[in-house]
Amino acid sequence: MAQILKPDDLKKISEDAIMEQLKEDLAKKRQSDQANEDMKKAFQSRDVAPQAAERINAAVRAAASRGVREVLVLRFPASFTNDGGRSINNAEPDWPNSLEGFGKRAFQYFEKELRPLGFKVRAEIVSFPDGVPGDVGMYLAW
């Protein structure tokens, strides 16, 4: 006949399961944090591609053929700005000053190459996970 487990044994089994789950959760969090850090480093060091004009032409042509007057050209975490997306969320006129890394270089490309042609750019927070600015979307309009 099988022996009935004692409450202390059940408590130990439960605690062991909880500890194992906590270890797994911590490992996943570390992996996620590392992936986010790697993504931020890549974003900070990325340059505007030499074929940017070709890509922009293709995107705006496709949008215009659908009757659309703007296109999302860049999306990145608000945490990649120097104020967590605050100035973009508040539509402050100096929001470009919050850009860093590739976002800043993309805006500089716009200023140099696209604004003189009559294009406009706008940025907005496009997601709010848990009520906090999540991703920035930068749109090119004509």
PDB file of C-alpha atoms in Angstrom:
ATOM      1  CA  MET A   1       0.000   0.000   0.000  1.00  0.00           C
ATOM      2  CA  ALA A   2       1.282   3.475  -0.938  1.00  0.00           C
ATOM      3  CA  GLN A   3       2.209   5.842   1.826  1.00  0.00           C
ATOM      4  CA  ILE A   4       0.212   9.104   2.000  1.00  0.00           C
ATOM      5  CA  LEU A   5       2.317  12.213   1.562  1.00  0.00           C
ATOM      6  CA  LYS A   6       2.613  14.361   4.646  1.00  0.00           C
ATOM      7  CA  PRO A   7       1.781  18.082   4.582  1.00  0.00           C
ATOM      8  CA  ASP A   8       5.468  18.902   5.134  1.00  0.00           C
ATOM      9  CA  ASP A   9       6.363  16.799   2.078  1.00  0.00           C
ATOM     10  CA  LEU A  10       3.719  18.588   0.009  1.00  0.00           C
ATOM     11  CA  LYS A  11       4.985  21.954   1.227  1.00  0.00           C
ATOM     12  CA  LYS A  12       8.531  21.011   0.124  1.00  0.00           C
ATOM     13  CA  ILE A  13       7.282  19.863  -3.297  1.00  0.00           C
ATOM     14  CA  SER A  14       5.382  23.133  -3.707  1.00  0.00           C
ATOM     15  CA  GLU A  15       8.356  25.266  -2.615  1.00  0.00           C
ATOM     16  CA  ASP A  16      10.678  23.385  -4.977  1.00  0.00           C
ATOM     17  CA  ALA A  17       8.274  23.952  -7.882  1.00  0.00           C
ATOM     18  CA  ILE A  18       8.003  27.661  -7.064  1.00  0.00           C
ATOM     19  CA  MET A  19      11.796  28.001  -6.845  1.00  0.00           C
ATOM     20  CA  GLU A  20      12.228  26.229 -10.169  1.00  0.00           C
ATOM     21  CA  GLN A  21       9.685  28.566 -11.791  1.00  0.00           C
ATOM     22  CA  LEU A  22      11.454  31.606 -10.312  1.00  0.00           C
ATOM     23  CA  LYS A  23      14.789  30.377 -11.699  1.00  0.00           C
ATOM     24  CA  GLU A  24      13.239  29.910 -15.149  1.00  0.00           C
ATOM     25  CA  ASP A  25      11.612  33.352 -15.004  1.00  0.00           C
ATOM     26  CA  LEU A  26      14.901  34.963 -13.972  1.00  0.00           C
ATOM     27  CA  ALA A  27      16.763  33.237 -16.801  1.00  0.00           C
ATOM     28  CA  LYS A  28      14.126  34.425 -19.305  1.00  0.00           C
ATOM     29  CA  LYS A  29      14.334  37.979 -17.942  1.00  0.00           C
ATOM     30  CA  ARG A  30      18.126  37.996 -18.231  1.00  0.00           C
ATOM     31  CA  GLN A  31      17.876  36.692 -21.784  1.00  0.00           C
ATOM     32  CA  SER A  32      15.260  39.336 -22.642  1.00  0.00           C
ATOM     33  CA  ASP A  33      17.328  42.106 -21.032  1.00  0.00           C
ATOM     34  CA  GLN A  34      20.389  41.006 -23.010  1.00  0.00           C
ATOM     35  CA  ALA A  35      18.398  40.918 -26.255  1.00  0.00           C
ATOM     36  CA  ASN A  36      17.072  44.428 -25.541  1.00  0.00           C
ATOM     37  CA  GLU A  37      20.575  45.682 -24.789  1.00  0.00           C
ATOM     38  CA  ASP A  38      21.900  44.126 -28.002  1.00  0.00           C
ATOM     39  CA  MET A  39      19.047  45.713 -29.961  1.00  0.00           C
ATOM     40  CA  LYS A  40      19.759  49.121 -28.412  1.00  0.00           C
ATOM     41  CA  LYS A  41      23.483  48.862 -29.224  1.00  0.00           C
ATOM     42  CA  ALA A  42      22.644  47.963 -32.827  1.00  0.00           C
ATOM     43  CA  PHE A  43      20.184  50.880 -33.031  1.00  0.00           C
ATOM     44  CA  GLN A  44      22.720  53.305 -31.570  1.00  0.00           C
ATOM     45  CA  SER A  45      25.408  52.316 -34.069  1.00  0.00           C
ATOM     46  CA  ARG A  46      23.273  51.848 -37.194  1.00  0.00           C
ATOM     47  CA  ASP A  47      23.713  54.292 -40.061  1.00  0.00           C
ATOM     48  CA  VAL A  48      21.303  55.295 -42.803  1.00  0.00           C
ATOM     49  CA  ALA A  49      21.772  52.746 -45.582  1.00  0.00           C
ATOM     50  CA  PRO A  50      23.251  53.860 -48.903  1.00  0.00           C
ATOM     51  CA  GLN A  51      20.108  52.544 -50.622  1.00  0.00           C
ATOM     52  CA  ALA A  52      17.826  54.654 -48.379  1.00  0.00           C
ATOM     53  CA  ALA A  53      16.619  56.778 -51.312  1.00  0.00           C
ATOM     54  CA  GLU A  54      15.577  53.661 -53.247  1.00  0.00           C
ATOM     55  CA  ARG A  55      13.728  52.248 -50.237  1.00  0.00           C
ATOM     56  CA  ILE A  56      11.998  55.551 -49.566  1.00  0.00           C
ATOM     57  CA  ASN A  57      10.967  55.880 -53.209  1.00  0.00           C
ATOM     58  CA  ALA A  58       9.495  52.371 -53.172  1.00  0.00           C
ATOM     59  CA  ALA A  59       7.616  52.980 -49.908  1.00  0.00           C
ATOM     60  CA  VAL A  60       6.162  56.372 -50.858  1.00  0.00           C
ATOM     61  CA  ARG A  61       5.250  55.209 -54.371  1.00  0.00           C
ATOM     62  CA  ALA A  62       3.385  52.195 -52.964  1.00  0.00           C
ATOM     63  CA  ALA A  63       1.605  54.365 -50.396  1.00  0.00           C
ATOM     64  CA  ALA A  64       0.691  57.021 -52.964  1.00  0.00           C
ATOM     65  CA  SER A  65      -0.708  54.359 -55.303  1.00  0.00           C
ATOM     66  CA  ARG A  66      -3.055  53.344 -52.462  1.00  0.00           C
ATOM     67  CA  GLY A  67      -4.139  56.964 -51.989  1.00  0.00           C
ATOM     68  CA  VAL A  68      -2.204  57.322 -48.735  1.00  0.00           C
ATOM     69  CA  ARG A  69      -0.292  60.529 -47.986  1.00  0.00           C
ATOM     70  CA  GLU A  70       2.118  59.256 -45.358  1.00  0.00           C
ATOM     71  CA  VAL A  71       4.062  56.123 -44.526  1.00  0.00           C
ATOM     72  CA  LEU A  72       5.588  54.725 -41.347  1.00  0.00           C
ATOM     73  CA  VAL A  73       9.319  54.735 -42.029  1.00  0.00           C
ATOM     74  CA  LEU A  74      10.776  53.904 -38.629  1.00  0.00           C
ATOM     75  CA  ARG A  75       9.573  52.285 -35.417  1.00  0.00           C
ATOM     76  CA  PHE A  76      11.693  51.880 -32.301  1.00  0.00           C
ATOM     77  CA  PRO A  77      11.293  51.712 -28.510  1.00  0.00           C
ATOM     78  CA  ALA A  78      10.633  55.031 -26.780  1.00  0.00           C
ATOM     79  CA  SER A  79      13.350  54.022 -24.321  1.00  0.00           C
ATOM     80  CA  PHE A  80      15.822  54.656 -27.157  1.00  0.00           C
ATOM     81  CA  THR A  81      15.137  58.409 -26.837  1.00  0.00           C
ATOM     82  CA  ASN A  82      16.835  60.503 -24.174  1.00  0.00           C
ATOM     83  CA  ASP A  83      13.525  61.276 -22.429  1.00  0.00           C
ATOM     84  CA  GLY A  84      11.666  57.979 -22.768  1.00  0.00           C
ATOM     85  CA  GLY A  85       9.419  59.417 -25.482  1.00  0.00           C
ATOM     86  CA  ARG A  86       8.021  62.238 -23.310  1.00  0.00           C
ATOM     87  CA  SER A  87       8.575  65.093 -25.779  1.00  0.00           C
ATOM     88  CA  ILE A  88       7.195  63.019 -28.662  1.00  0.00           C
ATOM     89  CA  ASN A  89       4.153  62.013 -26.622  1.00  0.00           C
ATOM     90  CA  ASN A  90       3.542  65.663 -25.709  1.00  0.00           C
ATOM     91  CA  ALA A  91       4.059  66.801 -29.325  1.00  0.00           C
ATOM     92  CA  GLU A  92       6.672  69.305 -28.219  1.00  0.00           C
ATOM     93  CA  PRO A  93       8.202  71.287 -31.088  1.00  0.00           C
ATOM     94  CA  ASP A  94      11.735  70.271 -30.094  1.00  0.00           C
ATOM     95  CA  TRP A  95      10.964  66.519 -30.044  1.00  0.00           C
ATOM     96  CA  PRO A  96      13.788  65.814 -32.543  1.00  0.00           C
ATOM     97  CA  ASN A  97      16.264  66.791 -29.802  1.00  0.00           C
ATOM     98  CA  SER A  98      15.217  63.663 -27.892  1.00  0.00           C
ATOM     99  CA  LEU A  99      16.363  61.356 -30.686  1.00  0.00           C
ATOM    100  CA  GLU A 100      19.531  59.324 -30.326  1.00  0.00           C
ATOM    101  CA  GLY A 101      21.428  56.838 -32.449  1.00  0.00           C
ATOM    102  CA  PHE A 102      19.745  55.745 -35.656  1.00  0.00           C
ATOM    103  CA  GLY A 103      16.623  57.796 -34.908  1.00  0.00           C
ATOM    104  CA  LYS A 104      18.737  60.942 -34.824  1.00  0.00           C
ATOM    105  CA  ARG A 105      20.633  59.990 -37.993  1.00  0.00           C
ATOM    106  CA  ALA A 106      17.371  59.187 -39.783  1.00  0.00           C
ATOM    107  CA  PHE A 107      15.993  62.605 -38.813  1.00  0.00           C
ATOM    108  CA  GLN A 108      19.211  64.289 -39.994  1.00  0.00           C
ATOM    109  CA  TYR A 109      18.842  62.449 -43.319  1.00  0.00           C
ATOM    110  CA  PHE A 110      15.285  63.761 -43.543  1.00  0.00           C
ATOM    111  CA  GLU A 111      16.438  67.323 -42.827  1.00  0.00           C
ATOM    112  CA  LYS A 112      19.187  67.175 -45.443  1.00  0.00           C
ATOM    113  CA  GLU A 113      17.605  65.125 -48.221  1.00  0.00           C
ATOM    114  CA  LEU A 114      13.819  65.045 -47.865  1.00  0.00           C
ATOM    115  CA  ARG A 115      12.625  68.299 -46.290  1.00  0.00           C
ATOM    116  CA  PRO A 116      14.068  70.348 -49.205  1.00  0.00           C
ATOM    117  CA  LEU A 117      11.916  68.232 -51.555  1.00  0.00           C
ATOM    118  CA  GLY A 118       8.749  69.127 -49.628  1.00  0.00           C
ATOM    119  CA  PHE A 119       8.406  66.067 -47.395  1.00  0.00           C
ATOM    120  CA  LYS A 120       7.319  66.344 -43.777  1.00  0.00           C
ATOM    121  CA  VAL A 121       8.081  64.116 -40.821  1.00  0.00           C
ATOM    122  CA  ARG A 122       6.130  63.506 -37.664  1.00  0.00           C
ATOM    123  CA  ALA A 123       6.636  61.224 -34.717  1.00  0.00           C
ATOM    124  CA  GLU A 124       4.144  59.764 -32.297  1.00  0.00           C
ATOM    125  CA  ILE A 125       4.011  57.130 -29.630  1.00  0.00           C
ATOM    126  CA  VAL A 126       2.302  54.180 -31.316  1.00  0.00           C
ATOM    127  CA  SER A 127       2.001  51.829 -28.343  1.00  0.00           C
ATOM    128  CA  PHE A 128       1.403  52.207 -24.623  1.00  0.00           C
ATOM    129  CA  PRO A 129       2.098  48.947 -22.786  1.00  0.00           C
ATOM    130  CA  ASP A 130       0.815  49.304 -19.218  1.00  0.00           C
ATOM    131  CA  GLY A 131       0.058  52.982 -19.952  1.00  0.00           C
ATOM    132  CA  VAL A 132       3.720  53.840 -20.569  1.00  0.00           C
ATOM    133  CA  PRO A 133       5.110  55.032 -23.922  1.00  0.00           C
ATOM    134  CA  GLY A 134       6.223  51.898 -25.761  1.00  0.00           C
ATOM    135  CA  ASP A 135       7.245  52.454 -29.380  1.00  0.00           C
ATOM    136  CA  VAL A 136       7.891  55.597 -31.385  1.00  0.00           C
ATOM    137  CA  GLY A 137       6.629  55.681 -34.954  1.00  0.00           C
ATOM    138  CA  MET A 138       8.200  58.143 -37.382  1.00  0.00           C
ATOM    139  CA  TYR A 139       6.068  58.946 -40.419  1.00  0.00           C
ATOM    140  CA  LEU A 140       7.088  60.521 -43.701  1.00  0.00           C
ATOM    141  CA  ALA A 141       4.327  62.618 -45.286  1.00  0.00           C
ATOM    142  CA  TRP A 142       3.918  64.542 -48.537  1.00  0.00           C
TER     143      TRP A 142
END
